[in-house]
Tab-separated table of C-alpha atoms in Angstrom:
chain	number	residue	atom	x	y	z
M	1	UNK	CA	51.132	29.463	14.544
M	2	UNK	CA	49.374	27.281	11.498
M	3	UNK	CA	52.150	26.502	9.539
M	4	UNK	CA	49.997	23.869	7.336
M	5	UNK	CA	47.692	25.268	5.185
M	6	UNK	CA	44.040	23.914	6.635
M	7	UNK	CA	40.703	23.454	4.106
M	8	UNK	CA	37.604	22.709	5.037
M	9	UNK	CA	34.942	21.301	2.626
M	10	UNK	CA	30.588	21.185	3.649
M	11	UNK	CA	28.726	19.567	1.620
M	12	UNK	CA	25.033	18.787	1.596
M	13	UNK	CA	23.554	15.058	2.328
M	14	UNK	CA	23.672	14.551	-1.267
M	15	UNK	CA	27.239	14.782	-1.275
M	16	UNK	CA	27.359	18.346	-2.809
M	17	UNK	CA	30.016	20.737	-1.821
M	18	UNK	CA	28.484	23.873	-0.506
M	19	UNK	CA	31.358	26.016	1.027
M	20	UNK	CA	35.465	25.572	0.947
M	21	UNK	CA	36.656	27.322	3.662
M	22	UNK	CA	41.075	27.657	3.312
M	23	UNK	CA	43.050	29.194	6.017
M	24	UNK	CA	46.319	31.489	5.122
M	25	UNK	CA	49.685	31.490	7.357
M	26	UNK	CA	48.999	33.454	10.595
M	27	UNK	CA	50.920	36.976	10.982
M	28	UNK	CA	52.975	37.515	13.396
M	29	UNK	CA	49.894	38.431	15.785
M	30	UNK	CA	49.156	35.077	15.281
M	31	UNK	CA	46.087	35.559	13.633
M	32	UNK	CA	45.469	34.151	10.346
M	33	UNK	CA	42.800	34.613	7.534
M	34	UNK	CA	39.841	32.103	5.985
M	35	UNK	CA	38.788	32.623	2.412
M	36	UNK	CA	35.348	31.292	1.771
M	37	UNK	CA	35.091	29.751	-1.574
M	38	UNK	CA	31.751	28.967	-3.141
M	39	UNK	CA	31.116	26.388	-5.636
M	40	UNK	CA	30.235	27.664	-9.138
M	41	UNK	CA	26.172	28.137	-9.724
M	42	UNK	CA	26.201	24.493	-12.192
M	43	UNK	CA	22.465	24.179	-11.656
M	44	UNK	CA	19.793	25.960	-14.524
M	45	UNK	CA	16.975	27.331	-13.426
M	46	UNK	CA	14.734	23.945	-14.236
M	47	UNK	CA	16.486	22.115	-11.964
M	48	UNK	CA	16.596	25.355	-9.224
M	49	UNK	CA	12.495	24.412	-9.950
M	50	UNK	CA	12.953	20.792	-9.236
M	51	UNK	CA	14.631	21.385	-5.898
M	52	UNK	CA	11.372	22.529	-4.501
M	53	UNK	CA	9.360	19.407	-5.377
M	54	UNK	CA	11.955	16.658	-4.853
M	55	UNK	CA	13.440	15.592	-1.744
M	56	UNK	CA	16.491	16.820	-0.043
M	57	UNK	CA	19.330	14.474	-1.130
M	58	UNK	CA	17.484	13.362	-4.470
M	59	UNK	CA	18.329	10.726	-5.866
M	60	UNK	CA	20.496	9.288	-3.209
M	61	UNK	CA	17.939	10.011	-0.548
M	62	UNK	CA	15.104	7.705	-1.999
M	63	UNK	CA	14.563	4.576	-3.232
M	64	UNK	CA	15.402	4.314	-7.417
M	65	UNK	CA	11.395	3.329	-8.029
M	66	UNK	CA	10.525	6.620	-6.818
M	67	UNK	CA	10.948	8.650	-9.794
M	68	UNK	CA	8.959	6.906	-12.302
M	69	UNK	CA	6.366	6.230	-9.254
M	70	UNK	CA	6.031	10.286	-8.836
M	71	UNK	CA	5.425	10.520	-12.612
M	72	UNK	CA	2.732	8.472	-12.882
M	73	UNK	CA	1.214	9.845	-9.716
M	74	UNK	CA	1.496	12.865	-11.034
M	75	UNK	CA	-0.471	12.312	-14.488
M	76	UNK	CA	-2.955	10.946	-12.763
M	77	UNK	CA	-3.155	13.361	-10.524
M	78	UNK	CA	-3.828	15.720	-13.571
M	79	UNK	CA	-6.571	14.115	-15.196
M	80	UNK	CA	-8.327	13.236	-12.183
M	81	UNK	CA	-8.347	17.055	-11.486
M	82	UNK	CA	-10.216	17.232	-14.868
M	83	UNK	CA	-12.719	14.838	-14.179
M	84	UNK	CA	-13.252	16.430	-10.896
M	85	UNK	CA	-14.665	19.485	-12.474
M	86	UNK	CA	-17.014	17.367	-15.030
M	87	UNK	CA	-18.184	15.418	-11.595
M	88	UNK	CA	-18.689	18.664	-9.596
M	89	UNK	CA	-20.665	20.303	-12.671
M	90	UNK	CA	-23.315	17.603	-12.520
M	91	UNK	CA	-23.587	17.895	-8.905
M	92	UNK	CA	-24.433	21.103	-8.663
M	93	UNK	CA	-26.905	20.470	-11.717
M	94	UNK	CA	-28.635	17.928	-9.519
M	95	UNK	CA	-28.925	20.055	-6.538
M	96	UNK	CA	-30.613	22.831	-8.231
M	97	UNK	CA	-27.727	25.612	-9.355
M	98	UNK	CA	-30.085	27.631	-12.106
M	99	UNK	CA	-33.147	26.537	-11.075
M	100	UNK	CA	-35.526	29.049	-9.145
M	101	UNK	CA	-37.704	26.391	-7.659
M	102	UNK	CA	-34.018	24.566	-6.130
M	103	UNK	CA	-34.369	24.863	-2.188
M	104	UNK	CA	-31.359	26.157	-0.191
M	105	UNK	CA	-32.181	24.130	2.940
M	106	UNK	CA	-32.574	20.496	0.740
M	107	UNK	CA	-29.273	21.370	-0.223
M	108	UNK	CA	-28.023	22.031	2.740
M	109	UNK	CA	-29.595	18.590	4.003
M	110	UNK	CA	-28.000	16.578	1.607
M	111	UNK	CA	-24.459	18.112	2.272
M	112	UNK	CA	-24.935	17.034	5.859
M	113	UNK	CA	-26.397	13.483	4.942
M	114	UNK	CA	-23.593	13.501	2.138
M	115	UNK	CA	-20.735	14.301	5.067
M	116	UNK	CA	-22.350	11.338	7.907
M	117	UNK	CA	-22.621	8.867	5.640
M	118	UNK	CA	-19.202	9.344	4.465
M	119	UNK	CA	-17.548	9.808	7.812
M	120	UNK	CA	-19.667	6.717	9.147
M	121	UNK	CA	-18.424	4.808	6.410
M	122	UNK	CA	-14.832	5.874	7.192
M	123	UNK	CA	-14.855	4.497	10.174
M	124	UNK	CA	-16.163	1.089	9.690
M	125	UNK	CA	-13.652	0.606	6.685
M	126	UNK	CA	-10.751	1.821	8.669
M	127	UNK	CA	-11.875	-0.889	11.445
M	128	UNK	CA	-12.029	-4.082	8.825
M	129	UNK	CA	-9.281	-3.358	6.802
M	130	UNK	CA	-6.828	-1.177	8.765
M	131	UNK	CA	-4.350	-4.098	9.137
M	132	UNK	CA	-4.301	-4.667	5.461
M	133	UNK	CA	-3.168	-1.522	4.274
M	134	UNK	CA	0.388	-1.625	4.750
M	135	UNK	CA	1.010	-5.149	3.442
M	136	UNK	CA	-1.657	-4.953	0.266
M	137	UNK	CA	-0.395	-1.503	0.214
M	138	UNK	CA	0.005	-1.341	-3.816
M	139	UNK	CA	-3.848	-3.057	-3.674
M	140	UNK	CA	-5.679	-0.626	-1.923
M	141	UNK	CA	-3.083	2.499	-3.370
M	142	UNK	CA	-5.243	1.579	-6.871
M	143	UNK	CA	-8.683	0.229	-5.128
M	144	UNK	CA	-8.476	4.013	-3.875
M	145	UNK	CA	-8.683	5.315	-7.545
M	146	UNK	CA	-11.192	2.621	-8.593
M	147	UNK	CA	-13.714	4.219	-5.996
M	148	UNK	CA	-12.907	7.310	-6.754
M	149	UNK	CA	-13.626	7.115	-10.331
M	150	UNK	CA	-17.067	5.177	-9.610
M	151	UNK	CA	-17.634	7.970	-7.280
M	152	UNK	CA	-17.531	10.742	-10.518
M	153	UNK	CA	-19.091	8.332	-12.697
M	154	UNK	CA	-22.406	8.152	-10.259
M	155	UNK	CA	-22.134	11.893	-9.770
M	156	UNK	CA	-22.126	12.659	-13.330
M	157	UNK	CA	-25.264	9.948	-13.712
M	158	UNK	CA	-27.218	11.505	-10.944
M	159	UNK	CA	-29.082	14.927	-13.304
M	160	UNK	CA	-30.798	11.616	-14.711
M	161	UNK	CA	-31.798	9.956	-11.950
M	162	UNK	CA	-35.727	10.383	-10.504
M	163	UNK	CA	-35.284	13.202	-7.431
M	164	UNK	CA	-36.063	10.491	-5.262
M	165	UNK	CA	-32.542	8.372	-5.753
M	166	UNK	CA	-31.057	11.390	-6.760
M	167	UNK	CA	-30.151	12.102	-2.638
M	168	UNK	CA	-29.527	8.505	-2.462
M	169	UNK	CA	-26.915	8.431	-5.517
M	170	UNK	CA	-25.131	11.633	-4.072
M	171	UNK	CA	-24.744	9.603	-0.542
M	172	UNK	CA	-23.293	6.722	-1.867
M	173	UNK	CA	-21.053	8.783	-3.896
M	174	UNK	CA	-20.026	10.381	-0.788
M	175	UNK	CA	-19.322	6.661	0.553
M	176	UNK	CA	-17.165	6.429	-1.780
M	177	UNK	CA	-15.164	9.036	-1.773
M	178	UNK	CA	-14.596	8.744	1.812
M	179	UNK	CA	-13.595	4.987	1.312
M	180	UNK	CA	-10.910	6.400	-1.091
M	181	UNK	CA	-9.403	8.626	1.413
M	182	UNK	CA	-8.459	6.461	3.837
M	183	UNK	CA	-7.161	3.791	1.604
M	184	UNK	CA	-5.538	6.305	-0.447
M	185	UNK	CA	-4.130	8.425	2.398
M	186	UNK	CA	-2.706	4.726	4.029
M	187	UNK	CA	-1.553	2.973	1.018
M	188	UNK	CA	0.350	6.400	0.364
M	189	UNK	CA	1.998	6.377	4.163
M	190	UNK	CA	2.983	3.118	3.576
M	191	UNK	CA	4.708	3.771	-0.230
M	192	UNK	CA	6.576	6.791	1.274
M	193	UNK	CA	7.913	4.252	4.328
M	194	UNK	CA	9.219	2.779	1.351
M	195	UNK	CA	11.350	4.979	-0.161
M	196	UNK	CA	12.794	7.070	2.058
M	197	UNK	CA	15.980	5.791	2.706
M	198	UNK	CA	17.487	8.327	5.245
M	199	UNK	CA	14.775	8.486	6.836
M	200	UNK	CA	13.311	11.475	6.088
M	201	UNK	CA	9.811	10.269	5.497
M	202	UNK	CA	8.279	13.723	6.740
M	203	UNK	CA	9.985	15.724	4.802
M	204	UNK	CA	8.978	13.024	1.946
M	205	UNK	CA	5.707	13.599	2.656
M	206	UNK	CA	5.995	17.509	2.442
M	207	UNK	CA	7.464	17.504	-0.660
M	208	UNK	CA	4.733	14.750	-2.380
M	209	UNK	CA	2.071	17.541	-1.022
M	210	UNK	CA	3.588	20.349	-2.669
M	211	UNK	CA	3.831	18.168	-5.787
M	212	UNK	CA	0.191	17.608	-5.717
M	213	UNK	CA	-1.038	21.077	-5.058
M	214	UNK	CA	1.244	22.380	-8.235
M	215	UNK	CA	-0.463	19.147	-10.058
M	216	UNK	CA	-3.898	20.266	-8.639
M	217	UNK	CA	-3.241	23.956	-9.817
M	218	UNK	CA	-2.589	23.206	-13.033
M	219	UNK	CA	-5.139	20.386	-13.951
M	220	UNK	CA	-8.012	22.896	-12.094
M	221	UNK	CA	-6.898	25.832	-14.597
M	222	UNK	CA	-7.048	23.405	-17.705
M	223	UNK	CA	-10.287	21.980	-16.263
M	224	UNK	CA	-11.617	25.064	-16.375
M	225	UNK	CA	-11.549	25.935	-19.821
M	226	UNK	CA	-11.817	22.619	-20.900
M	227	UNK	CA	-15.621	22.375	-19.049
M	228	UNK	CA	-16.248	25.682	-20.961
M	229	UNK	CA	-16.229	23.516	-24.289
M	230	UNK	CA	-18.223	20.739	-23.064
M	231	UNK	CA	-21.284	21.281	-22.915
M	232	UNK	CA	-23.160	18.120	-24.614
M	233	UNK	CA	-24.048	14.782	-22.663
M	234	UNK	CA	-22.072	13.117	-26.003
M	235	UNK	CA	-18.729	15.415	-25.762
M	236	UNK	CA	-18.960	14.973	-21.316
M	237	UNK	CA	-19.053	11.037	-21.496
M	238	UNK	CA	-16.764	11.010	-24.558
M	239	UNK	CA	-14.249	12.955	-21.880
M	240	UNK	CA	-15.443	11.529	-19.130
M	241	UNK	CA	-14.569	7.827	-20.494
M	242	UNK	CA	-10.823	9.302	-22.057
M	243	UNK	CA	-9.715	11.139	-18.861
M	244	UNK	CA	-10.795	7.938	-16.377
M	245	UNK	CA	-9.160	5.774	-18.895
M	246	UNK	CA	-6.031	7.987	-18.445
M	247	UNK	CA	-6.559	8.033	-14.747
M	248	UNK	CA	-6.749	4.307	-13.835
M	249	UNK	CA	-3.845	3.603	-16.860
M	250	UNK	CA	-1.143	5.955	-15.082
M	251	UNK	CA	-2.050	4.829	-11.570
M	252	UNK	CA	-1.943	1.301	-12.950
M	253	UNK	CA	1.384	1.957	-14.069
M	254	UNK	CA	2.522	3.992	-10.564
M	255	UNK	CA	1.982	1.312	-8.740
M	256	UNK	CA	3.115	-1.157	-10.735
M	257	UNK	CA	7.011	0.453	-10.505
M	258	UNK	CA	7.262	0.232	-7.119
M	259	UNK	CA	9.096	-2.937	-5.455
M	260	UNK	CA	8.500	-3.571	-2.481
M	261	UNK	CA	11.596	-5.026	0.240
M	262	UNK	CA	8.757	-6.520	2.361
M	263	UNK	CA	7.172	-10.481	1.719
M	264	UNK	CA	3.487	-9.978	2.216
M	265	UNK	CA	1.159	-13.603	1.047
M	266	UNK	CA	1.637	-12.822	-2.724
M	267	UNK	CA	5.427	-12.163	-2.867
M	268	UNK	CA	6.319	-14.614	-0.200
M	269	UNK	CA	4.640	-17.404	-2.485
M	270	UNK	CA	6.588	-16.139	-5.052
M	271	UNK	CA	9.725	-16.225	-3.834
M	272	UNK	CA	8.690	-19.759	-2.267
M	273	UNK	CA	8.633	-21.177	-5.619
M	274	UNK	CA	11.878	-19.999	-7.256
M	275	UNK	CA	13.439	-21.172	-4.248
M	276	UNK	CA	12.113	-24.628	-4.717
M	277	UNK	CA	11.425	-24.816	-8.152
M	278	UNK	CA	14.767	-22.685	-10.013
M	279	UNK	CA	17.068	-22.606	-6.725
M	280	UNK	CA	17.696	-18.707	-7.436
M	281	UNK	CA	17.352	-16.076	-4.971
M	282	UNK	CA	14.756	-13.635	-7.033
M	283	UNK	CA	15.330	-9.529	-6.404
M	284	UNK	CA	12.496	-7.285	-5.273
M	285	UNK	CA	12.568	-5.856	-8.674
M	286	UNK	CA	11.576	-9.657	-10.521
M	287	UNK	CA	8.565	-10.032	-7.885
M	288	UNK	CA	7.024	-6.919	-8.669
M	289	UNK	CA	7.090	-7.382	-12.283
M	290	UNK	CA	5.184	-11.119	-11.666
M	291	UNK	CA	2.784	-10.182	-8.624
M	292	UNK	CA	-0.800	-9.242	-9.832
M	293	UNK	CA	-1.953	-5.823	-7.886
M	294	UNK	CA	-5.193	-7.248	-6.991
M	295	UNK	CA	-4.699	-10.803	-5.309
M	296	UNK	CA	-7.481	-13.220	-3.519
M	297	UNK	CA	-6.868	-13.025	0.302
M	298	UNK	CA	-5.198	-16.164	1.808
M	299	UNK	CA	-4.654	-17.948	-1.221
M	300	UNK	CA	-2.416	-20.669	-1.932
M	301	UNK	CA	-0.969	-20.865	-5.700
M	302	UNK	CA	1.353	-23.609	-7.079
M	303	UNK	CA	4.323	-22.658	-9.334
M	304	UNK	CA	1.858	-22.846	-12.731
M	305	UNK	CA	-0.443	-20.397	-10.671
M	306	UNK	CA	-2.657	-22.511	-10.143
M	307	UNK	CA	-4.787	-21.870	-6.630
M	308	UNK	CA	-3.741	-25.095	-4.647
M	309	UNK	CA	-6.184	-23.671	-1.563
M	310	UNK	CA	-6.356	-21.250	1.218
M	311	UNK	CA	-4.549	-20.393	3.989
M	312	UNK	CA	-5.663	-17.927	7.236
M	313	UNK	CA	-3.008	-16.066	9.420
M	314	UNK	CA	-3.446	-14.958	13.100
M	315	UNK	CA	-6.895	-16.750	13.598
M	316	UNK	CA	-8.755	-18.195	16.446
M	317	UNK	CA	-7.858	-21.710	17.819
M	318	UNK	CA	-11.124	-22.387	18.636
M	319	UNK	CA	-11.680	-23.183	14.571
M	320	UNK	CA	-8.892	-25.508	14.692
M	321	UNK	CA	-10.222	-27.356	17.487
M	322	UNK	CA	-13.327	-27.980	15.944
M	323	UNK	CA	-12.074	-29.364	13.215
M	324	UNK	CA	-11.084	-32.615	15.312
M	325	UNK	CA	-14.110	-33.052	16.406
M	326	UNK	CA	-14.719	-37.149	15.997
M	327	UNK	CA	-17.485	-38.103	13.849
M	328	UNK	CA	-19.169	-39.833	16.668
M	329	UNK	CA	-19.826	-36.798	18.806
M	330	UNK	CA	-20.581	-34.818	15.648
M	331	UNK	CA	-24.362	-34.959	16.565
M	332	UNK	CA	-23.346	-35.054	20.881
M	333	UNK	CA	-25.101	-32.466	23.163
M	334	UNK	CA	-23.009	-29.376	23.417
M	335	UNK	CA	-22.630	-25.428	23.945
M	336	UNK	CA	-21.315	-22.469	22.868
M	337	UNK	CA	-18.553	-22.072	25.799
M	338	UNK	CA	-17.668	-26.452	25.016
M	339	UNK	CA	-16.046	-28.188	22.370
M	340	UNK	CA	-15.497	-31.914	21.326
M	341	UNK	CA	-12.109	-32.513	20.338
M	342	UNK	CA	-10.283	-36.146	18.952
M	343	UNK	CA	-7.132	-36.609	22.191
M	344	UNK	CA	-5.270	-38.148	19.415
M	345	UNK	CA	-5.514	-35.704	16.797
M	346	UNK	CA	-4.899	-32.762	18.777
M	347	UNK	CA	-1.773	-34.156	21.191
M	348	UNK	CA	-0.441	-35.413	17.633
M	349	UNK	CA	-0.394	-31.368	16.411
M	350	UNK	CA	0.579	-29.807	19.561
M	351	UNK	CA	3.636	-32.584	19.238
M	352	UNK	CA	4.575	-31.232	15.901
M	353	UNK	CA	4.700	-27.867	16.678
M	354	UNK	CA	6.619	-28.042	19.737
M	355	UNK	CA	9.414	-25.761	19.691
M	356	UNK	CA	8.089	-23.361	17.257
M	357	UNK	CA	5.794	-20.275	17.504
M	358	UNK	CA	3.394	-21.587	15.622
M	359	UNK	CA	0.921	-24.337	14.693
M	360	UNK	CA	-0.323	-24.682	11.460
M	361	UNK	CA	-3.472	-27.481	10.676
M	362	UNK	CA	-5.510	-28.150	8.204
M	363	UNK	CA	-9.014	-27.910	8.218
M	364	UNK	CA	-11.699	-29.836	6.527
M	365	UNK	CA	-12.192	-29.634	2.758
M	366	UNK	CA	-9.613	-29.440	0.575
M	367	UNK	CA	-6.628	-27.587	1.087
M	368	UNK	CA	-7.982	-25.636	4.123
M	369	UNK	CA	-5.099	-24.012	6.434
M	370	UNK	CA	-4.936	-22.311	9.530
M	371	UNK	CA	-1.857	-20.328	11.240
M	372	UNK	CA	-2.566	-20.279	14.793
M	373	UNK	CA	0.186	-17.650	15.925
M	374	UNK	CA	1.949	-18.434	19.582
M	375	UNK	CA	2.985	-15.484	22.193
M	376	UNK	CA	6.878	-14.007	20.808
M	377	UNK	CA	6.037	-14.743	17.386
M	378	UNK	CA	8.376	-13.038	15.198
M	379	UNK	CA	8.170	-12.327	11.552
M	380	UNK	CA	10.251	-14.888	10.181
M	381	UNK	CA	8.166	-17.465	11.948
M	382	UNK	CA	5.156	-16.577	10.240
M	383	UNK	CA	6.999	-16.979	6.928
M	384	UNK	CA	7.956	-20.156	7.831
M	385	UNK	CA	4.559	-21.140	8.599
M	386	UNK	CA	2.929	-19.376	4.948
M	387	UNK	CA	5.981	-21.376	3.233
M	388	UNK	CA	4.719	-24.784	5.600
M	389	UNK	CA	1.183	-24.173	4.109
M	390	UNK	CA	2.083	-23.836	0.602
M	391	UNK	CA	4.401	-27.098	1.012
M	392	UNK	CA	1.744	-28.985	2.683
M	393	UNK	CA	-0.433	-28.089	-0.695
M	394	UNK	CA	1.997	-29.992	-2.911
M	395	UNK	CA	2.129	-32.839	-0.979
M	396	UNK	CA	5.431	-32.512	0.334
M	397	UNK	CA	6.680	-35.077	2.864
M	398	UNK	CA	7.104	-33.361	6.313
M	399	UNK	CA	6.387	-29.908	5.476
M	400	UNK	CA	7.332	-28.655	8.391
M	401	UNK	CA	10.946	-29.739	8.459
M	402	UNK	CA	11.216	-28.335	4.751
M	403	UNK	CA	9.948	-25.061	5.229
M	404	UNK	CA	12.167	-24.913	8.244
M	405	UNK	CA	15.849	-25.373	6.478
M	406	UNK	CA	14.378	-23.810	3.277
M	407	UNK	CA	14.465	-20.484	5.569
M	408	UNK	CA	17.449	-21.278	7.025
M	409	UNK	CA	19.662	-21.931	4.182
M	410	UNK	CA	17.994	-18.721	2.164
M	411	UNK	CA	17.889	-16.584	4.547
M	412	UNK	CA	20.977	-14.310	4.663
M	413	UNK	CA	20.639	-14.643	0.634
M	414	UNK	CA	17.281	-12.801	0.763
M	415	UNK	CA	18.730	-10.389	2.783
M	416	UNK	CA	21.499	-9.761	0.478
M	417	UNK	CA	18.842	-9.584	-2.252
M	418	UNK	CA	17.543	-6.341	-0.119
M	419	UNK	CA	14.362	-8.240	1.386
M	420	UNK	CA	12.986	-7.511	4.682
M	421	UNK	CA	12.715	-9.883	6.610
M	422	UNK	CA	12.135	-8.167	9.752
M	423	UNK	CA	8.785	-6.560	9.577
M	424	UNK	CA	5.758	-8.526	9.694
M	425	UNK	CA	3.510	-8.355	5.833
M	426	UNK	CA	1.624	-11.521	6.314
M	427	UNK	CA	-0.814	-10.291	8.837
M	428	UNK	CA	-4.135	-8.694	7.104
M	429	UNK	CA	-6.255	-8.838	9.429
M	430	UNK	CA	-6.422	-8.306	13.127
M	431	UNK	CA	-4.733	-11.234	14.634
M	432	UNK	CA	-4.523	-13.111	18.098
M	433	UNK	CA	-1.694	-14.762	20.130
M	434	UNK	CA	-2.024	-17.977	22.098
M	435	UNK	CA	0.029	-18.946	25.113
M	436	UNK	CA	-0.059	-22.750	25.677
């Protein structure tokens, strides 16, 4: 028989109760009863609304950038809708809507040379820049708006254009509208790694689409009478100009509130220098309010940002090599498949970078670095070798040493300061691995 009264609480992940269930004292049949208590209907109807747009578990579930992230996105979102329709209307302008001479089958040719050159060009893009999308992430998140926009500015251009560039202008507009869907669609894979918290980056990703179709709804039904209105090349560019304004402002802003946990070239020089420089271990939130969103690739900058020189991750060996090349067998007989290397020069770097899984040299001209990356390579080694670059750059005395106990002694403090550490941001390109 339960002599002790027995309650039992569910709550959601968020920490909500749902359902109390409390037991009664058993009868004599030993059978006793559960009451079922429900928690009092506290939520209005607006945030009932909400439910279906945020994630399950919001706020605890996601990172605290998301919010004002998902705001911007969402304005922009909205006016990019707008201009969408103003684009389209010119379009179908240029291809001959209203005009009884307009031929069916041209149109039908251009759609198909609009949809291979943009699925050509998807492909090549994806090939050279696929590695960069996750760690310039916030980059190519706005590059993705930037060619979108040029993409309704040339559509909108095109009823003036000569029919002859007219197919041309539609093409390359197509280009770029492609170009914008894969960065777009891989920056945006990347920002929702980043804040889901529990994991629940699918059901992240559901609930961003269902934001953007409401988004899409609304900014097509306001497009709609707003095009009704604007009918004049003055009042269309005057719109045109306002709403793109709008839409590169508020994705400006969107990506500019999110701070990112990982050290990609740009943040891991940053942190480098209020290490060295102010001895303080800088949060992810400080970075992102000093890193610029569109950053030179492989630079080197000093403290006063100045660019000190440039640095390349993951390359070759075989550039390294020939940059000990002696000056007397500069002008020597050789091949492709050969190479003319200083013994000195080169035993003296393999020496250096014996014990670590890397080797950083410098090449000819000034400031000129290049991380060659060694088989079990691990994250943290490659920071170590960006900070060994950027050390070298000052002049430091035995930058390699430096950049070594500079990680060491920081290291559990940037972890504590919520930076990963553990996956690799420094790679933008598609590296190789050496085994000597």
């Amino acid at each position: 028989m339960a002599k002790e009264r027995l309650e039992i609480a569910e709550s959601d992940e968020a920490g909500n109760i749902i359902t109390t269930y409390i037991s009664s004292p058993s009868d004599q049949a030993g059978v006793s009863r559960i009451d079922l208590i429900l928690p009092k209907d506290t939520k209005s109807l607006w945030q009932t609304t909400l439910d279906c747009f945020l994630p399950v578990g919001y706020p605890q579930s996601v990172t605290d950038d998301y919010l004002e992230y998902q705001i911007y996105d969402s304005l922009q979102a909205f006016s990019s809708s707008i201009v969408s329709i103003l684009s389209s209307r010119a379009v179908l302008s240029t291809v001959g809507v209203g005009d009884a001479e307009a031929s069916p089958t041209a149109a039908l040719m251009l759609s198909i040379l609009q949809d291979c050159a943009g699925r050509i060009a998807t492909i090549l893009f994806a090939h050279r820049f696929g590695t960069a999308f996750e760690p310039e992430c916030k980059m190519y998140r706005l590059l993705a708006d930037v060619l979108n926009d040029t993409s309704f500015v040339l559509n909108c251009l095109t009823p003036v254009f000569p029919k002859s560039i007219q197919f041309v202008a539609l093409s390359f507009s197509s280009v770029l509208r492609s170009l914008c869907g894969v960065a777009a669609g891989s920056a945006k894979a990347s920002l929702s790694a980043h804040f889901a918290k529990w994991g629940n980056l699918a059901e992240l990703n559901a609930k961003d689409s269902s934001q953007e179709t409401v988004i899409s709804l609304v900014g097509m039904m306001f497009g709609s009478l707003v095009v009704s209105y604007i009918v004049t090349p003055i009042a269309t560019w005057t719109a045109l100009v306002l709403l793109l304004s709008v839409h590169l402002e508020t994705n400006r802003r969107a990506v500019r509130a999110v701070k990112m946990r990982t050290l990609n070239r740009q943040r891991a020089t940053l942190v480098y220098h209020q290490l060295t420089k102010h001895e303080r271990i800088p949060t992810p939130f400080e970075i992102s309010r000093q890193e610029r969103i569109f950053e030179y690739d492989g630079v080197l900058r000093s403290a006063d940002d100045k660019i000190m020189g440039h640095c390349h991750v993951g390359g070759s060996i075989k550039r390294l090599l020939s940059s000990t090349t002696p000056k007397s067998a500069e002008h020597a007989p050789s091949s492709k498949l050969s190479l003319r290397v200083d013994n000195v020069v080169l035993n003296d770097l393999l020496q250096r970078t014996q014990g670590r899984k890397y080797i950083l040299g410098r090449l000819p001209g000034r400031h000129q670095y290049e991380i060659i990356l060694k088989e079990g390579v691990k994250p943290e080694d490659i920071l170590e070798a960006w900070w060994q670059a950027l050390a070298s750059a000052e002049g430091i005395d035995k930058p390699d040493a430096f950049a070594q106990q500079l990680l060491q002694k920081h290291r559990d403090a940037l972890v504590a300061a919520c930076w990963d550490l553990d996956i690799g941001a420094l790679e933008t390109r598609p590296s190789v691995r050496v085994r000597i």
